[in-house]
PDB file of C-alpha atoms and ligand atoms in Angstrom:
ATOM      1  CA  MET M  17     178.585 -34.535  32.307  1.00 94.00           C
ATOM      2  CA  ASN M  18     180.926 -36.228  29.840  1.00 96.00           C
ATOM      3  CA  ALA M  19     179.324 -36.117  26.369  1.00 97.00           C
ATOM      4  CA  ARG M  20     179.939 -39.799  25.508  1.00 98.00           C
ATOM      5  CA  VAL M  21     178.557 -40.944  28.849  1.00 98.00           C
ATOM      6  CA  GLU M  22     175.536 -38.677  28.428  1.00 98.00           C
ATOM      7  CA  LYS M  23     174.882 -40.108  24.947  1.00 98.00           C
ATOM      8  CA  ALA M  24     175.193 -43.717  26.218  1.00 98.00           C
ATOM      9  CA  LEU M  25     172.802 -42.940  29.105  1.00 98.00           C
ATOM     10  CA  ASN M  26     170.323 -41.350  26.703  1.00 98.00           C
ATOM     11  CA  ASP M  27     170.572 -44.413  24.429  1.00 98.00           C
ATOM     12  CA  GLN M  28     169.748 -46.519  27.477  1.00 98.00           C
ATOM     13  CA  ILE M  29     166.754 -44.301  28.274  1.00 98.00           C
ATOM     14  CA  LYS M  30     165.437 -45.089  24.800  1.00 98.00           C
ATOM     15  CA  MET M  31     166.107 -48.786  25.270  1.00 97.00           C
ATOM     16  CA  GLU M  32     164.152 -48.907  28.539  1.00 97.00           C
ATOM     17  CA  ALA M  33     161.310 -46.870  27.031  1.00 98.00           C
ATOM     18  CA  SER M  34     161.096 -49.259  24.106  1.00 97.00           C
ATOM     19  CA  SER M  35     161.117 -52.248  26.496  1.00 97.00           C
ATOM     20  CA  SER M  36     158.210 -50.699  28.374  1.00 98.00           C
ATOM     21  CA  GLN M  37     156.172 -50.146  25.184  1.00 98.00           C
ATOM     22  CA  PHE M  38     157.039 -53.570  23.782  1.00 97.00           C
ATOM     23  CA  TYR M  39     155.869 -55.353  26.940  1.00 97.00           C
ATOM     24  CA  LEU M  40     152.778 -53.155  27.093  1.00 98.00           C
ATOM     25  CA  ALA M  41     151.919 -54.312  23.542  1.00 98.00           C
ATOM     26  CA  MET M  42     152.415 -57.925  24.662  1.00 98.00           C
ATOM     27  CA  ALA M  43     150.184 -57.330  27.707  1.00 97.00           C
ATOM     28  CA  SER M  44     147.440 -55.863  25.597  1.00 98.00           C
ATOM     29  CA  TRP M  45     147.635 -58.706  23.051  1.00 98.00           C
ATOM     30  CA  ALA M  46     147.498 -61.320  25.838  1.00 96.00           C
ATOM     31  CA  GLU M  47     144.497 -59.599  27.423  1.00 97.00           C
ATOM     32  CA  THR M  48     142.549 -59.771  24.156  1.00 97.00           C
ATOM     33  CA  LYS M  49     143.320 -63.505  23.939  1.00 95.00           C
ATOM     34  CA  GLY M  50     142.005 -64.223  27.443  1.00 94.00           C
ATOM     35  CA  LEU M  51     145.521 -64.912  28.725  1.00 94.00           C
ATOM     36  CA  ASN M  52     144.981 -62.900  31.880  1.00 94.00           C
ATOM     37  CA  GLY M  53     148.027 -64.175  33.753  1.00 95.00           C
ATOM     38  CA  THR M  54     150.362 -63.349  30.893  1.00 95.00           C
ATOM     39  CA  ALA M  55     148.668 -59.952  30.546  1.00 96.00           C
ATOM     40  CA  GLN M  56     149.160 -59.121  34.237  1.00 95.00           C
ATOM     41  CA  PHE M  57     152.750 -60.284  34.148  1.00 95.00           C
ATOM     42  CA  MET M  58     153.477 -58.127  31.085  1.00 96.00           C
ATOM     43  CA  TYR M  59     151.655 -55.047  32.446  1.00 96.00           C
ATOM     44  CA  MET M  60     153.803 -55.312  35.545  1.00 95.00           C
ATOM     45  CA  HIS M  61     156.955 -55.852  33.523  1.00 95.00           C
ATOM     46  CA  SER M  62     156.122 -52.820  31.382  1.00 97.00           C
ATOM     47  CA  ASP M  63     155.776 -50.694  34.540  1.00 97.00           C
ATOM     48  CA  GLU M  64     159.165 -51.926  35.770  1.00 96.00           C
ATOM     49  CA  GLU M  65     160.799 -50.896  32.497  1.00 97.00           C
ATOM     50  CA  ARG M  66     159.248 -47.453  32.805  1.00 98.00           C
ATOM     51  CA  PHE M  67     160.738 -47.246  36.286  1.00 98.00           C
ATOM     52  CA  HIS M  68     164.155 -48.211  34.829  1.00 97.00           C
ATOM     53  CA  MET M  69     163.772 -45.409  32.302  1.00 98.00           C
ATOM     54  CA  LEU M  70     162.743 -42.797  34.907  1.00 98.00           C
ATOM     55  CA  LYS M  71     165.658 -43.694  37.156  1.00 98.00           C
ATOM     56  CA  LEU M  72     168.015 -42.919  34.247  1.00 98.00           C
ATOM     57  CA  VAL M  73     166.213 -39.685  33.323  1.00 98.00           C
ATOM     58  CA  LYS M  74     166.560 -38.393  36.881  1.00 98.00           C
ATOM     59  CA  PHE M  75     170.181 -39.480  37.163  1.00 98.00           C
ATOM     60  CA  VAL M  76     171.195 -37.698  33.935  1.00 98.00           C
ATOM     61  CA  ASN M  77     169.441 -34.464  34.955  1.00 98.00           C
ATOM     62  CA  GLU M  78     170.740 -34.522  38.523  1.00 98.00           C
ATOM     63  CA  ARG M  79     174.304 -34.976  37.282  1.00 97.00           C
ATOM     64  CA  GLY M  80     174.168 -31.881  35.100  1.00 96.00           C
ATOM     65  CA  GLY M  81     173.324 -33.597  31.814  1.00 98.00           C
ATOM     66  CA  THR M  82     170.121 -33.362  29.794  1.00 98.00           C
ATOM     67  CA  ALA M  83     167.892 -36.395  29.551  1.00 98.00           C
ATOM     68  CA  SER M  84     166.407 -36.832  26.122  1.00 97.00           C
ATOM     69  CA  ILE M  85     162.878 -38.243  26.054  1.00 97.00           C
ATOM     70  CA  PRO M  86     162.617 -40.371  22.927  1.00 95.00           C
ATOM     71  CA  GLY M  87     159.913 -40.876  20.336  1.00 95.00           C
ATOM     72  CA  LEU M  88     159.497 -44.559  19.574  1.00 94.00           C
ATOM     73  CA  ASP M  89     158.507 -46.800  16.670  1.00 93.00           C
ATOM     74  CA  ASN M  90     155.201 -48.628  17.099  1.00 95.00           C
ATOM     75  CA  PRO M  91     155.683 -52.000  18.767  1.00 96.00           C
ATOM     76  CA  PRO M  92     154.000 -55.003  17.098  1.00 95.00           C
ATOM     77  CA  SER M  93     150.344 -55.483  17.992  1.00 93.00           C
ATOM     78  CA  GLU M  94     150.018 -59.105  16.884  1.00 96.00           C
ATOM     79  CA  PHE M  95     151.934 -62.135  18.094  1.00 96.00           C
ATOM     80  CA  ASP M  96     151.701 -65.714  16.774  1.00 93.00           C
ATOM     81  CA  SER M  97     151.644 -67.500  20.110  1.00 92.00           C
ATOM     82  CA  LEU M  98     152.902 -67.457  23.678  1.00 93.00           C
ATOM     83  CA  THR M  99     156.116 -69.075  22.464  1.00 94.00           C
ATOM     84  CA  ASN M 100     156.521 -66.191  20.036  1.00 95.00           C
ATOM     85  CA  VAL M 101     155.900 -63.631  22.815  1.00 96.00           C
ATOM     86  CA  PHE M 102     158.431 -65.120  25.218  1.00 95.00           C
ATOM     87  CA  THR M 103     161.025 -65.715  22.482  1.00 96.00           C
ATOM     88  CA  LEU M 104     160.797 -62.034  21.570  1.00 97.00           C
ATOM     89  CA  LEU M 105     160.994 -61.077  25.242  1.00 96.00           C
ATOM     90  CA  LEU M 106     164.255 -62.972  25.706  1.00 96.00           C
ATOM     91  CA  GLU M 107     165.703 -61.604  22.447  1.00 97.00           C
ATOM     92  CA  HIS M 108     164.838 -58.099  23.553  1.00 96.00           C
ATOM     93  CA  GLU M 109     166.394 -58.564  26.990  1.00 96.00           C
ATOM     94  CA  LEU M 110     169.608 -59.806  25.343  1.00 96.00           C
ATOM     95  CA  GLN M 111     169.739 -56.568  23.346  1.00 96.00           C
ATOM     96  CA  VAL M 112     169.214 -54.604  26.559  1.00 96.00           C
ATOM     97  CA  THR M 113     172.107 -56.476  28.153  1.00 96.00           C
ATOM     98  CA  ASP M 114     174.364 -55.550  25.204  1.00 97.00           C
ATOM     99  CA  SER M 115     173.336 -51.947  25.575  1.00 97.00           C
ATOM    100  CA  ILE M 116     174.099 -51.930  29.306  1.00 98.00           C
ATOM    101  CA  ASN M 117     177.471 -53.562  28.686  1.00 97.00           C
ATOM    102  CA  ASN M 118     178.223 -50.803  26.200  1.00 97.00           C
ATOM    103  CA  LEU M 119     177.265 -48.206  28.805  1.00 98.00           C
ATOM    104  CA  VAL M 120     179.618 -49.822  31.334  1.00 98.00           C
ATOM    105  CA  ASP M 121     182.413 -49.782  28.721  1.00 98.00           C
ATOM    106  CA  VAL M 122     181.916 -46.087  27.979  1.00 98.00           C
ATOM    107  CA  CYS M 123     181.965 -45.230  31.711  1.00 98.00           C
ATOM    108  CA  LEU M 124     185.267 -47.043  32.137  1.00 98.00           C
ATOM    109  CA  GLN M 125     186.814 -45.520  29.016  1.00 98.00           C
ATOM    110  CA  GLU M 126     185.809 -42.040  30.181  1.00 98.00           C
ATOM    111  CA  LYS M 127     186.800 -42.773  33.797  1.00 98.00           C
ATOM    112  CA  ASP M 128     183.325 -41.799  35.016  1.00 98.00           C
ATOM    113  CA  TYR M 129     183.274 -43.976  38.111  1.00 97.00           C
ATOM    114  CA  THR M 130     180.182 -42.377  39.628  1.00 97.00           C
ATOM    115  CA  THR M 131     178.063 -43.330  36.628  1.00 98.00           C
ATOM    116  CA  HIS M 132     179.773 -46.706  36.524  1.00 98.00           C
ATOM    117  CA  ASN M 133     178.697 -47.243  40.107  1.00 98.00           C
ATOM    118  CA  PHE M 134     175.115 -46.173  39.309  1.00 98.00           C
ATOM    119  CA  VAL M 135     174.970 -48.515  36.314  1.00 98.00           C
ATOM    120  CA  GLN M 136     175.861 -51.541  38.438  1.00 98.00           C
ATOM    121  CA  TRP M 137     172.225 -51.648  39.586  1.00 97.00           C
ATOM    122  CA  TYR M 138     171.236 -52.240  35.938  1.00 97.00           C
ATOM    123  CA  VAL M 139     173.911 -54.906  35.504  1.00 97.00           C
ATOM    124  CA  SER M 140     172.450 -57.027  38.295  1.00 96.00           C
ATOM    125  CA  GLU M 141     168.873 -56.266  37.263  1.00 94.00           C
ATOM    126  CA  GLN M 142     169.691 -57.557  33.770  1.00 94.00           C
ATOM    127  CA  LEU M 143     171.089 -60.797  35.177  1.00 93.00           C
ATOM    128  CA  GLU M 144     167.755 -61.407  36.908  1.00 92.00           C
ATOM    129  CA  GLU M 145     165.648 -60.376  33.922  1.00 92.00           C
ATOM    130  CA  GLU M 146     167.552 -62.593  31.512  1.00 94.00           C
ATOM    131  CA  ALA M 147     167.347 -65.565  33.876  1.00 93.00           C
ATOM    132  CA  LEU M 148     163.596 -65.051  34.336  1.00 91.00           C
ATOM    133  CA  ALA M 149     163.012 -64.722  30.573  1.00 93.00           C
ATOM    134  CA  ARG M 150     164.955 -67.946  29.935  1.00 94.00           C
ATOM    135  CA  THR M 151     163.091 -69.877  32.633  1.00 93.00           C
ATOM    136  CA  ILE M 152     159.710 -68.800  31.304  1.00 93.00           C
ATOM    137  CA  LEU M 153     160.649 -69.552  27.695  1.00 94.00           C
ATOM    138  CA  ASP M 154     161.882 -73.035  28.687  1.00 94.00           C
ATOM    139  CA  LYS M 155     158.510 -73.692  30.347  1.00 93.00           C
ATOM    140  CA  VAL M 156     156.511 -72.477  27.345  1.00 93.00           C
ATOM    141  CA  ASN M 157     158.636 -74.586  24.996  1.00 93.00           C
ATOM    142  CA  MET M 158     158.102 -77.640  27.173  1.00 92.00           C
ATOM    143  CA  ILE M 159     154.322 -77.144  27.205  1.00 91.00           C
ATOM    144  CA  GLY M 160     154.134 -76.684  23.426  1.00 88.00           C
ATOM    145  CA  GLU M 161     150.533 -76.788  22.193  1.00 83.00           C
ATOM    146  CA  ASP M 162     149.133 -78.619  25.230  1.00 88.00           C
ATOM    147  CA  LYS M 163     146.008 -76.580  26.132  1.00 89.00           C
ATOM    148  CA  ALA M 164     145.789 -77.742  29.754  1.00 91.00           C
ATOM    149  CA  GLY M 165     149.482 -76.980  30.203  1.00 92.00           C
ATOM    150  CA  LEU M 166     149.058 -73.495  28.749  1.00 91.00           C
ATOM    151  CA  TYR M 167     146.094 -72.843  31.039  1.00 91.00           C
ATOM    152  CA  MET M 168     148.156 -73.821  34.093  1.00 92.00           C
ATOM    153  CA  PHE M 169     151.099 -71.781  32.862  1.00 92.00           C
ATOM    154  CA  ASP M 170     148.939 -68.682  32.460  1.00 93.00           C
ATOM    155  CA  ARG M 171     147.447 -69.174  35.921  1.00 92.00           C
ATOM    156  CA  ASP M 172     150.923 -69.553  37.443  1.00 90.00           C
ATOM    157  CA  LEU M 173     152.006 -66.302  35.817  1.00 89.00           C
ATOM    158  CA  GLU M 174     148.921 -64.617  37.269  1.00 87.00           C
ATOM    159  CA  ASN M 175     149.872 -65.793  40.743  1.00 84.00           C
ATOM    160  CA  SER M 176     153.474 -64.674  40.292  1.00 79.00           C
ATOM    161  CA  ALA M 177     152.286 -61.261  39.030  1.00 70.00           C
ATOM    162  CA  ILE M 178     150.017 -60.876  42.079  1.00 65.00           C
ATOM    163  CA  GLN M 179     152.860 -61.853  44.395  1.00 64.00           C
ATOM    164  CA  GLY M 180     155.233 -59.462  42.591  1.00 65.00           C
ATOM    165  CA  ALA M 181     152.702 -56.642  42.903  1.00 61.00           C
ATOM    166  CA  THR M 182     152.283 -57.349  46.610  1.00 53.00           C
ATOM    167  CA  VAL M 183     156.034 -57.266  47.181  1.00 49.00           C
ATOM    168  CA  SER M 184     156.388 -54.083  45.155  1.00 52.00           C
ATOM    169  CA  ASP M 185     153.413 -52.405  46.911  1.00 54.00           C
ATOM    170  CA  ALA M 186     155.201 -53.163  50.159  1.00 46.00           C
ATOM    171  CA  GLY M 187     158.297 -51.416  48.787  1.00 44.00           C
ATOM    172  CA  GLY M 188     160.314 -54.626  48.568  1.00 42.00           C
ATOM    173  CA  ASN M 189     160.902 -54.549  44.835  1.00 41.00           C
ATOM    174  CA  ALA M 190     162.613 -51.827  42.787  1.00 37.00           C
TER     175      ALA M 190
HETATM  176 FE1  LIG E   1     165.123 -52.658  31.993  1.00 96.09          FE
HETATM  177  O1  LIG E   1     165.442 -54.394  32.195  1.00 96.09           O
HETATM  178 FE2  LIG E   1     164.453 -55.346  30.921  1.00 96.09          FE
HETATM  179  O2  LIG E   1     164.691 -54.353  29.486  1.00 96.09           O
END
């Protein structure tokens, strides 16, 4: 495997691993605050990021490269508010998008069209993840400090997490 492509893929493995840990920290924080819907949503999101990481690990190894499993810095364990959580989520997803764009660039520069083709799955996944993060942040910003609104928001997230889990259990969601 081309060394630059391998390095960019391994950087992406680290990015996905850090997303998974970051969202796991958010899930755990939300659970301790009684925000069960947010917790479920974040636990599920953390699992998805782990899946994104594993898919890359397997691809690198199957293509003759060596996947590097990263050590990670501790994610934060405290968050100021739901607005803070979802602002950080969107900021993080924007960084992930940059990293995927870099990976696409490297594939094209090195004329590795097979990896480029593989990475397209991540390009469309990122579009969806960014859009979802923006929609949720807009909602949280609109609700502000309104307690009833936050309660409803958390319950809606719980329902969407349950629906997401059902779809994914049925094999309908990567
Ligand atoms: Fe892996 O898509 Fe978010 O980070």
